[in-house]
Short mmCIF file of C-alpha atoms and ligand atoms in Angstrom, two decimals:
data_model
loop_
_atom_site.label_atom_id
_atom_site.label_comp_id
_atom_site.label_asym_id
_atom_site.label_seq_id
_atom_site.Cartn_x
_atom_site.Cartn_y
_atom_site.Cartn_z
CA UNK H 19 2.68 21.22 12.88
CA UNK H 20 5.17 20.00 10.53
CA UNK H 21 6.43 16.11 10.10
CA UNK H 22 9.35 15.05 8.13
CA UNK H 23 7.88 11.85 6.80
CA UNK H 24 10.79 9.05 5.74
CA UNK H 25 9.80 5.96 3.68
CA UNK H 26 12.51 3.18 2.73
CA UNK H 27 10.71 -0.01 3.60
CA UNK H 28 11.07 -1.36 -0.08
CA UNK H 29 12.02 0.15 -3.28
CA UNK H 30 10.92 4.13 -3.25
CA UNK H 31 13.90 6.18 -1.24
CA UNK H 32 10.90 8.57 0.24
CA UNK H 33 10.99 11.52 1.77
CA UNK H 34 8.01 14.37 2.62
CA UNK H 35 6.69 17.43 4.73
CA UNK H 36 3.57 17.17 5.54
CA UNK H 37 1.56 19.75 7.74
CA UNK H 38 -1.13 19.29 9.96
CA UNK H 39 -1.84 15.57 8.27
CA UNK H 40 -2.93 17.53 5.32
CA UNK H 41 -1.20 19.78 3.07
CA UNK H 42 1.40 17.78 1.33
CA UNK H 43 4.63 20.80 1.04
CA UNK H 44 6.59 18.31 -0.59
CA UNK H 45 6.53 14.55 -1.66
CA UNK H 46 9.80 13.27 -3.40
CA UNK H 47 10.29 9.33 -4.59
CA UNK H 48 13.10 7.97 -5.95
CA UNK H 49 12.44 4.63 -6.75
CA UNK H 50 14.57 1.94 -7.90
CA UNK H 51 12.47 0.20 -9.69
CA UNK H 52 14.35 0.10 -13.00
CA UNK H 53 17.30 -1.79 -11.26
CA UNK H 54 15.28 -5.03 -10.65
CA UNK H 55 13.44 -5.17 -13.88
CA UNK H 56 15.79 -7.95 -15.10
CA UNK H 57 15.44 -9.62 -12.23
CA UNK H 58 11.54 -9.91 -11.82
CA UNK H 59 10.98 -8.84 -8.67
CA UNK H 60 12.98 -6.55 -5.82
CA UNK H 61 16.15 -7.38 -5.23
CA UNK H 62 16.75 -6.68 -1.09
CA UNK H 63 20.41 -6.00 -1.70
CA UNK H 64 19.78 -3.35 -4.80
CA UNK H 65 17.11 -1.93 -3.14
CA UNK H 66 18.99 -1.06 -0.03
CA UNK H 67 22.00 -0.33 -1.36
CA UNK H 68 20.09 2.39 -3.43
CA UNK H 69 18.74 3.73 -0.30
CA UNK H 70 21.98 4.15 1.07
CA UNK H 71 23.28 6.42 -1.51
CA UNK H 72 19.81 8.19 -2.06
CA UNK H 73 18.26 9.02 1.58
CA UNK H 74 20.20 12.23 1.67
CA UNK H 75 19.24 13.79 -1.12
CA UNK H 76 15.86 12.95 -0.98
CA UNK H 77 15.51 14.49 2.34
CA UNK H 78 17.08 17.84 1.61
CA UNK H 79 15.19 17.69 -1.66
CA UNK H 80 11.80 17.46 0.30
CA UNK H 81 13.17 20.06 2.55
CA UNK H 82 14.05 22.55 -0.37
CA UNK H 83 10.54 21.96 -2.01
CA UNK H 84 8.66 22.78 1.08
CA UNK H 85 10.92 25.47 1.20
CA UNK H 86 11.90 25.10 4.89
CA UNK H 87 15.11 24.63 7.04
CA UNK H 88 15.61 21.61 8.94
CA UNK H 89 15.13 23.62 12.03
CA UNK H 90 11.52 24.03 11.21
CA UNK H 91 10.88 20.36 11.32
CA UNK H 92 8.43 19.74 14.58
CA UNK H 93 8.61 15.76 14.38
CA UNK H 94 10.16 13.44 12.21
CA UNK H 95 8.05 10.09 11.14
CA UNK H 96 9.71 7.24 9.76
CA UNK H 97 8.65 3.57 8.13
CA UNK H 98 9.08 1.11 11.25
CA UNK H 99 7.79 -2.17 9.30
CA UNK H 100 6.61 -4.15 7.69
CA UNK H 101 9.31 -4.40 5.10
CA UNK H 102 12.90 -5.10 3.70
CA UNK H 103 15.02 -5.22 6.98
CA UNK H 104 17.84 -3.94 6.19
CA UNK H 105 16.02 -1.41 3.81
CA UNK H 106 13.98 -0.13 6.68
CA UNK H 107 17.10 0.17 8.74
CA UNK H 108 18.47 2.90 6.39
CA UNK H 109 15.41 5.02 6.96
CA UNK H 110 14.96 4.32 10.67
CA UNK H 111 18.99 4.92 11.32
CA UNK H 112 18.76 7.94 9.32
CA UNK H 113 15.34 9.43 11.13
CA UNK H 114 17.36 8.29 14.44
CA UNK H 115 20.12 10.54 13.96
CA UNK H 116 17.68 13.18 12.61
CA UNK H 117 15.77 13.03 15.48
CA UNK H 118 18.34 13.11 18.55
CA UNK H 119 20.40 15.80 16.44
CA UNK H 120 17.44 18.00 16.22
CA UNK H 121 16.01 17.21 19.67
CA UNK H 122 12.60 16.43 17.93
CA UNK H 123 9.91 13.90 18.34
CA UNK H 124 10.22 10.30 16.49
CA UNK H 125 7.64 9.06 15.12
CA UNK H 126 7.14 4.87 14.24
CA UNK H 127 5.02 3.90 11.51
CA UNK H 128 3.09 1.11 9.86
CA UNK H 129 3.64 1.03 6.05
CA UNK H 130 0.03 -0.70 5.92
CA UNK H 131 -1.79 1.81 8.16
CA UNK H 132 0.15 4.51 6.04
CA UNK H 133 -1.30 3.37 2.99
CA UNK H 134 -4.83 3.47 3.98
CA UNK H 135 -3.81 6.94 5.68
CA UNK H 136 -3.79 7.94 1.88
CA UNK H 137 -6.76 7.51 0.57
CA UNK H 138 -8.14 9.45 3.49
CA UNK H 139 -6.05 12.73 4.19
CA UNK H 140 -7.03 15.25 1.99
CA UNK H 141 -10.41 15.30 3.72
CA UNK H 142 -9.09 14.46 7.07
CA UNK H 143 -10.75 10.84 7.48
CA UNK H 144 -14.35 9.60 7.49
CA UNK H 145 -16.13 8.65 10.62
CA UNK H 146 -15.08 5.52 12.39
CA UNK H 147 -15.11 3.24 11.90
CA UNK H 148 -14.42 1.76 9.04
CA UNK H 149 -13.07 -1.61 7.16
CA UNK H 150 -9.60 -0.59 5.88
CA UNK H 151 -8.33 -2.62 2.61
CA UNK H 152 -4.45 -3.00 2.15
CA UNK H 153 -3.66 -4.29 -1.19
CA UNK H 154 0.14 -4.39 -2.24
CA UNK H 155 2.96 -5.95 -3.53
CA UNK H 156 3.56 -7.41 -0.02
CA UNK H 157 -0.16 -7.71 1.76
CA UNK H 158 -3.62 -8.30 1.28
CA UNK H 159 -5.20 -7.33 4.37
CA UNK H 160 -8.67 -6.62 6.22
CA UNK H 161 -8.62 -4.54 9.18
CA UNK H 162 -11.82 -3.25 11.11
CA UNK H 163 -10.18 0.31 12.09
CA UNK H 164 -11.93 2.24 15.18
CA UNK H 165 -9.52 4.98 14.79
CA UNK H 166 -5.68 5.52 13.39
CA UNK H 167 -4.79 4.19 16.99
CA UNK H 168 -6.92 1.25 16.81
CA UNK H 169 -6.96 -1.76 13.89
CA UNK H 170 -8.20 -4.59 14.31
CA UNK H 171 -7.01 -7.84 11.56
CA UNK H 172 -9.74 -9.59 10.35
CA UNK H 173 -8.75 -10.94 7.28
CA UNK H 174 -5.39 -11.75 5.48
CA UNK H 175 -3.63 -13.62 2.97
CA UNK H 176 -2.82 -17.04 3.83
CA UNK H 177 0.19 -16.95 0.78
CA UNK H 178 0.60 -14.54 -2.09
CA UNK H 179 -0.06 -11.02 -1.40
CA UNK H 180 -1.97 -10.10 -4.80
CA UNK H 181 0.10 -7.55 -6.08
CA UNK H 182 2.77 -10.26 -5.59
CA UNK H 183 0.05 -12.66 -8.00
CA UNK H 184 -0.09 -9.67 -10.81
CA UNK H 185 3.89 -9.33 -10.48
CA UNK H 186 4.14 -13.48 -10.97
CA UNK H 187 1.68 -13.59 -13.25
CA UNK H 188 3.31 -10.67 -15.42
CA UNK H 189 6.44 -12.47 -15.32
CA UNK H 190 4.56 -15.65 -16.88
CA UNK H 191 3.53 -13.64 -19.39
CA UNK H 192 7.29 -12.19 -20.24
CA UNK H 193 5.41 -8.46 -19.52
CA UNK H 194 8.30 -7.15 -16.82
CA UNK H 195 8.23 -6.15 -13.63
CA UNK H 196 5.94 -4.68 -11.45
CA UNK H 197 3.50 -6.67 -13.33
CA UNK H 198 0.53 -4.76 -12.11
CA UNK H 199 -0.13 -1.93 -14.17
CA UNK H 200 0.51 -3.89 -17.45
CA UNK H 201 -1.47 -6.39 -16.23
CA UNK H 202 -4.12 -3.58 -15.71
CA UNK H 203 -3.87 -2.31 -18.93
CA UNK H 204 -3.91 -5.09 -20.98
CA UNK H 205 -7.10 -6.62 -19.15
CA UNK H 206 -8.95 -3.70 -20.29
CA UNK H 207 -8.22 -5.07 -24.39
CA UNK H 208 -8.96 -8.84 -22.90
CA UNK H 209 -12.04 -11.01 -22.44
CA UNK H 210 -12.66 -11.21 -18.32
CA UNK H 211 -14.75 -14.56 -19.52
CA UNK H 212 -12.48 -15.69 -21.39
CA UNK H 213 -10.81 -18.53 -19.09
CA UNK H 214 -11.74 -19.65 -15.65
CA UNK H 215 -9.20 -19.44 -13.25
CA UNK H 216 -10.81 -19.90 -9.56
CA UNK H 217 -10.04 -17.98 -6.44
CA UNK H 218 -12.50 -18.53 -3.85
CA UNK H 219 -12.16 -17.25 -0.02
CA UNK H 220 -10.53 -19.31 2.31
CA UNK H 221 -12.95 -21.41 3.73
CA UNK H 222 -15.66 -19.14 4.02
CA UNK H 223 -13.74 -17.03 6.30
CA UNK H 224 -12.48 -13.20 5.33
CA UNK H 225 -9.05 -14.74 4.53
CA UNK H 226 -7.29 -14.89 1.14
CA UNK H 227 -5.33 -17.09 -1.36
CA UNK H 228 -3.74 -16.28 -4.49
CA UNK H 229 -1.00 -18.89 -4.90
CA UNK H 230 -3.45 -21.47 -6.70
CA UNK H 231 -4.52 -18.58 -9.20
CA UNK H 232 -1.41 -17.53 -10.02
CA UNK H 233 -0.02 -21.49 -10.42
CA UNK H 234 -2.80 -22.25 -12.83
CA UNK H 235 -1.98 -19.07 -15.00
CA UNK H 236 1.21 -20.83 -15.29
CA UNK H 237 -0.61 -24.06 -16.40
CA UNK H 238 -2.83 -22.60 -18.67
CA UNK H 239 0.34 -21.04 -20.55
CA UNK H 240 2.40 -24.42 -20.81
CA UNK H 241 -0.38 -26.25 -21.74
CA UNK H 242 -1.43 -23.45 -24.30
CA UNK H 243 1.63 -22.45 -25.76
CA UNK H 244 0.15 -19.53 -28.03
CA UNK H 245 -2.38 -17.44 -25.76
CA UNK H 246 -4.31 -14.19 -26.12
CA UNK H 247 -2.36 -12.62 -23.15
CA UNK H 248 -5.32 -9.94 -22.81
CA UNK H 249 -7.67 -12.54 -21.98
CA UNK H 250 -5.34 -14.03 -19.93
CA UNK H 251 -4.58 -10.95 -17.94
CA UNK H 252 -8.41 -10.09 -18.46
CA UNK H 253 -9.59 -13.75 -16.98
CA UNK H 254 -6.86 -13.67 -14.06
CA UNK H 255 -7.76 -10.18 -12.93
CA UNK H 256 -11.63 -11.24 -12.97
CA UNK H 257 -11.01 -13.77 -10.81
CA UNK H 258 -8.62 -12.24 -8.07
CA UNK H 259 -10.34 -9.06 -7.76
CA UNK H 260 -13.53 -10.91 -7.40
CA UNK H 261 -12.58 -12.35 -4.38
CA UNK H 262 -11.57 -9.37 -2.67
CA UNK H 263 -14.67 -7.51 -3.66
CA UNK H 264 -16.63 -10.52 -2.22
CA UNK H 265 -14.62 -10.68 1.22
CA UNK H 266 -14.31 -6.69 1.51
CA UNK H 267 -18.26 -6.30 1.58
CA UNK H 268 -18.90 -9.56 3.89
CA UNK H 269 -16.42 -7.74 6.32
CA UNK H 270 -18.70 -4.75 6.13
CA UNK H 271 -21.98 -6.86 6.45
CA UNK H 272 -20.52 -8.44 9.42
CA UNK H 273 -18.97 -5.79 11.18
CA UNK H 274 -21.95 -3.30 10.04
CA UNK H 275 -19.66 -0.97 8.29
CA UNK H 276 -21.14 1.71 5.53
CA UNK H 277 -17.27 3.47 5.04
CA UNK H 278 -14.52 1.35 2.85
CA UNK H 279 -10.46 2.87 2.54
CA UNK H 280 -8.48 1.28 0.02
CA UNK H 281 -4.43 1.34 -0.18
CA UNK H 282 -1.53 0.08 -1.50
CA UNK H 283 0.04 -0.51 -4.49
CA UNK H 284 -2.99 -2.62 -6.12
CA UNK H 285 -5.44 0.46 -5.01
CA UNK H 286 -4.33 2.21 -8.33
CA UNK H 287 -6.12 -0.76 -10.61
CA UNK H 288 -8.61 0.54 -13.14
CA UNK H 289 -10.90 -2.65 -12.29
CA UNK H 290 -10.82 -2.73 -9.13
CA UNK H 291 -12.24 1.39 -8.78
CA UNK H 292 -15.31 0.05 -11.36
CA UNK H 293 -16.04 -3.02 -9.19
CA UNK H 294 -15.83 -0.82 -6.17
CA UNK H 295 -17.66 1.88 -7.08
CA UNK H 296 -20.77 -0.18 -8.16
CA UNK H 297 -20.92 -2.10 -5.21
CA UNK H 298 -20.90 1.53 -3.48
CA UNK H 299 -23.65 3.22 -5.53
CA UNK H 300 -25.66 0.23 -4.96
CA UNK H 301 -25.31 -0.47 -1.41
CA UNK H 302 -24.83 3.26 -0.62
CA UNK H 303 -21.48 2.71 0.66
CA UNK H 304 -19.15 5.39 1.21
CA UNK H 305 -15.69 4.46 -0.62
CA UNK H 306 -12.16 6.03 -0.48
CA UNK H 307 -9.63 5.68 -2.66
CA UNK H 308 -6.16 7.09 -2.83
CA UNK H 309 -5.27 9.72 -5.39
CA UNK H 310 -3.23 8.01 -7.72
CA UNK H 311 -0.17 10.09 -6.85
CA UNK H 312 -0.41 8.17 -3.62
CA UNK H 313 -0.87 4.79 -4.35
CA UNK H 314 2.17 3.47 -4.44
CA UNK H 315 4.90 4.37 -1.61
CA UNK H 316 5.74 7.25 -0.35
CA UNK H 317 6.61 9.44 2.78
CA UNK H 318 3.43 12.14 2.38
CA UNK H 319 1.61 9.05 3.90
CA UNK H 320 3.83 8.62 6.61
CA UNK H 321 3.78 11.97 8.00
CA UNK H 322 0.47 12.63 7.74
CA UNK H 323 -0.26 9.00 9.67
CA UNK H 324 2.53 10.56 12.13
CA UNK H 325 0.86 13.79 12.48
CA UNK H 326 -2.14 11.82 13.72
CA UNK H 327 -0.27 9.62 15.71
CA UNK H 328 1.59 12.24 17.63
CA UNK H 329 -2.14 14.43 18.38
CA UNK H 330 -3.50 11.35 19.90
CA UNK H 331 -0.21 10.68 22.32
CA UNK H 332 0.81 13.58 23.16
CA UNK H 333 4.25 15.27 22.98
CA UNK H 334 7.27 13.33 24.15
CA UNK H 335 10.22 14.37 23.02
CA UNK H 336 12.43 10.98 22.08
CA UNK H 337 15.30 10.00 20.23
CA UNK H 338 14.23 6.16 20.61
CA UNK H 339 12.13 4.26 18.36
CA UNK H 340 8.16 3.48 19.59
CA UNK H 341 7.55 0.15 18.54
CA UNK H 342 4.16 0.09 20.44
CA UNK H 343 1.73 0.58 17.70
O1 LIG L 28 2.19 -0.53 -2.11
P1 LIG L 28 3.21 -0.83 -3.13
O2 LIG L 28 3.75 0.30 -3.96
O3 LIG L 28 4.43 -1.53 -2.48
C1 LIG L 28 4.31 -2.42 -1.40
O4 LIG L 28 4.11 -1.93 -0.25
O5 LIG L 28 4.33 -3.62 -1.68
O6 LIG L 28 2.59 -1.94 -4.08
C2 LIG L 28 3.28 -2.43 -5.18
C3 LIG L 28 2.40 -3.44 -5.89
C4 LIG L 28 3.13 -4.20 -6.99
O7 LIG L 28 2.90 -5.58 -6.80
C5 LIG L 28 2.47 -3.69 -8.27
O8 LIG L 28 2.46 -4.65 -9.31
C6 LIG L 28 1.07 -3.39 -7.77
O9 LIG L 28 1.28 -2.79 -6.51
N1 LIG L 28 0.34 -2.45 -8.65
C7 LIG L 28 -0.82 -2.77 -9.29
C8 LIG L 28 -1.18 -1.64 -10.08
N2 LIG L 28 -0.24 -0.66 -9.87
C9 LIG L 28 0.67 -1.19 -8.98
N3 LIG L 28 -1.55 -3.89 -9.30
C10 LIG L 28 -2.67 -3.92 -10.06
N4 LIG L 28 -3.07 -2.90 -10.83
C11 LIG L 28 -2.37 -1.74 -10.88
N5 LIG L 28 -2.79 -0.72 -11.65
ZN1 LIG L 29 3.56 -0.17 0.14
#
């Protein structure tokens, strides 16, 4: 079977065939990232406005790659939330029209469940279930999953999303935006001991809080003045990813859960795959992580989470959104 997969909810234009949830015929991203660099952070109006004149030709670019006519399209899958609204509405409008014109299946999708989708479809999913970890420039979430039909929330940010912390913090710094793979990068020159900037759990539950982290980077850099921005990026990084190592294996304790997927944006940090991956060998955990291609956003996701979708609903041929997952 083969899904159109459309992706606008932020700043990638996304579009992708996917078949059978698996083989990825084509994945093409334009992002606008470069337009909001000045501006330190995504600009809603830029953003959409670039999805506007993109969506087109990323579609029959995606199309061309996979080498197939619209006609072959079985289903088309599309973003639903969360997200920009009126950047999701170019995608959704757009996979509207696709779908009544073509008199094909439609498809609505969660960004988040999408992103944990990725780290899981080139081998078709481990067992359920399993905790799910969303990490990106929007969310920080926990979700028990008992299959793609079926998540459960059981932890969340109660401010910050932490991407949205390494994006704040990078701006701090003066290191541009997205702040995250800078960030990244120049923890790995940095002392992680350096400074002590504390982010605990929120009250012992499996919820989150970045905002105080983030506020005393900015502290530490007024009071300061000259800093060794490695360690600073080093000492921040510690501290954040800390915390979501500690919550992500008291969610499996508690839920007695041996499989962890990881997605979103943050997924792709160097640190966070080490911490991870010791915890794993060492508790005999089984861990998945996105290829790095598919970290941050894009439609390959979407169609594959719509392929799996549509097998566990059934056919039903619709030209109206679903907004019952
Ligand atoms: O999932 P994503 O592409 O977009 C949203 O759905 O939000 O995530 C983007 C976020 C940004 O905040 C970016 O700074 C962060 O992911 N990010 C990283 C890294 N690469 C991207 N954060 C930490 N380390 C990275 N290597
Ligand atoms: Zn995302």
């Amino acid at each position: 079977m083969l899904i159109l997969g459309i992706e606008t909810s932020c700043d990638e234009t996304a579009a992708s065939v996917v078949r059978d949830g698996r083989d990825i015929l084509s994945n093409i991203v334009s992002s606008s990232i470069a337009k909001h660099a000045k501006y330190g952070g995504v600009v809603p109006e830029i953003a959409t406005r670039h999805h506007v004149e993109n969506i087109d030709t990323v579609i029959n670019r995606s199309l061309k790659e996979a080498r197939l006519a619209i006609s072959n399209i079985d289903a088309v899958a599309v973003t639903e939330g969360p997200g920009l609204v009126a950047a999701l509405l170019v995608g959704v409008s757009c996979a509207r029209a696709m779908s009544y014109g073509l008199g094909k299946p439609l498809i609505a999708i969660d960004h988040l469940k999408a992103h944990l989708y990725s780290a899981v479809m080139k081998d078709g999913g481990p067992d359920f279930p399993f905790i799910g970890l969303v990490i990106s420039g929007g969310h920080t979430r926990l979700y028990l999953v008992k299959d793609f039909n079926r998540f459960e929330l059981v932890g969340d940010t109660l401010d910050d999303a932490v991407g949205e912390a390494y994006d704040k913090v990078a701006k701090i710094l003066g290191l541009g935006y997205p702040g995250g793979p800078v960030v990244d990068a120049l923890a790995k020159k940095g002392n992680p001991r350096a400074i002590r900037f504390t982010c605990k759990p929120v009250n012992n539950s499996l919820d989150f809080s970045f905002s105080g982290v983030k506020t005393a980077v900015l502290y530490y850099v007024r009071e300061k003045g000259r800093i060794r921005k490695e360690d600073t990026c080093a000492s921040f990084q510690e501290s954040v990813l800390g915390v979501i190592v500690k919550n992500t294996l008291k969610a499996m304790e508690t839920h007695k859960i041996k499989s962890l997927v990881v997605g979103g944006g943050v997924s792709a940090n160097s640190r966070l795959r080490e911490m991870m991956q010791r915890e794993a060998r060492y508790r005999g955990l089984k861990l998945y992580f996105p290829p790095l291609s598919l970290c941050s956003d894009n439609a390959a996701m979407v169609a594959g989470l719509g392929y799996r979708l549509y097998k566990y609903r059934g056919a039903r041929v619709t030209w109206e959104i679903r907004y019952d997952n």
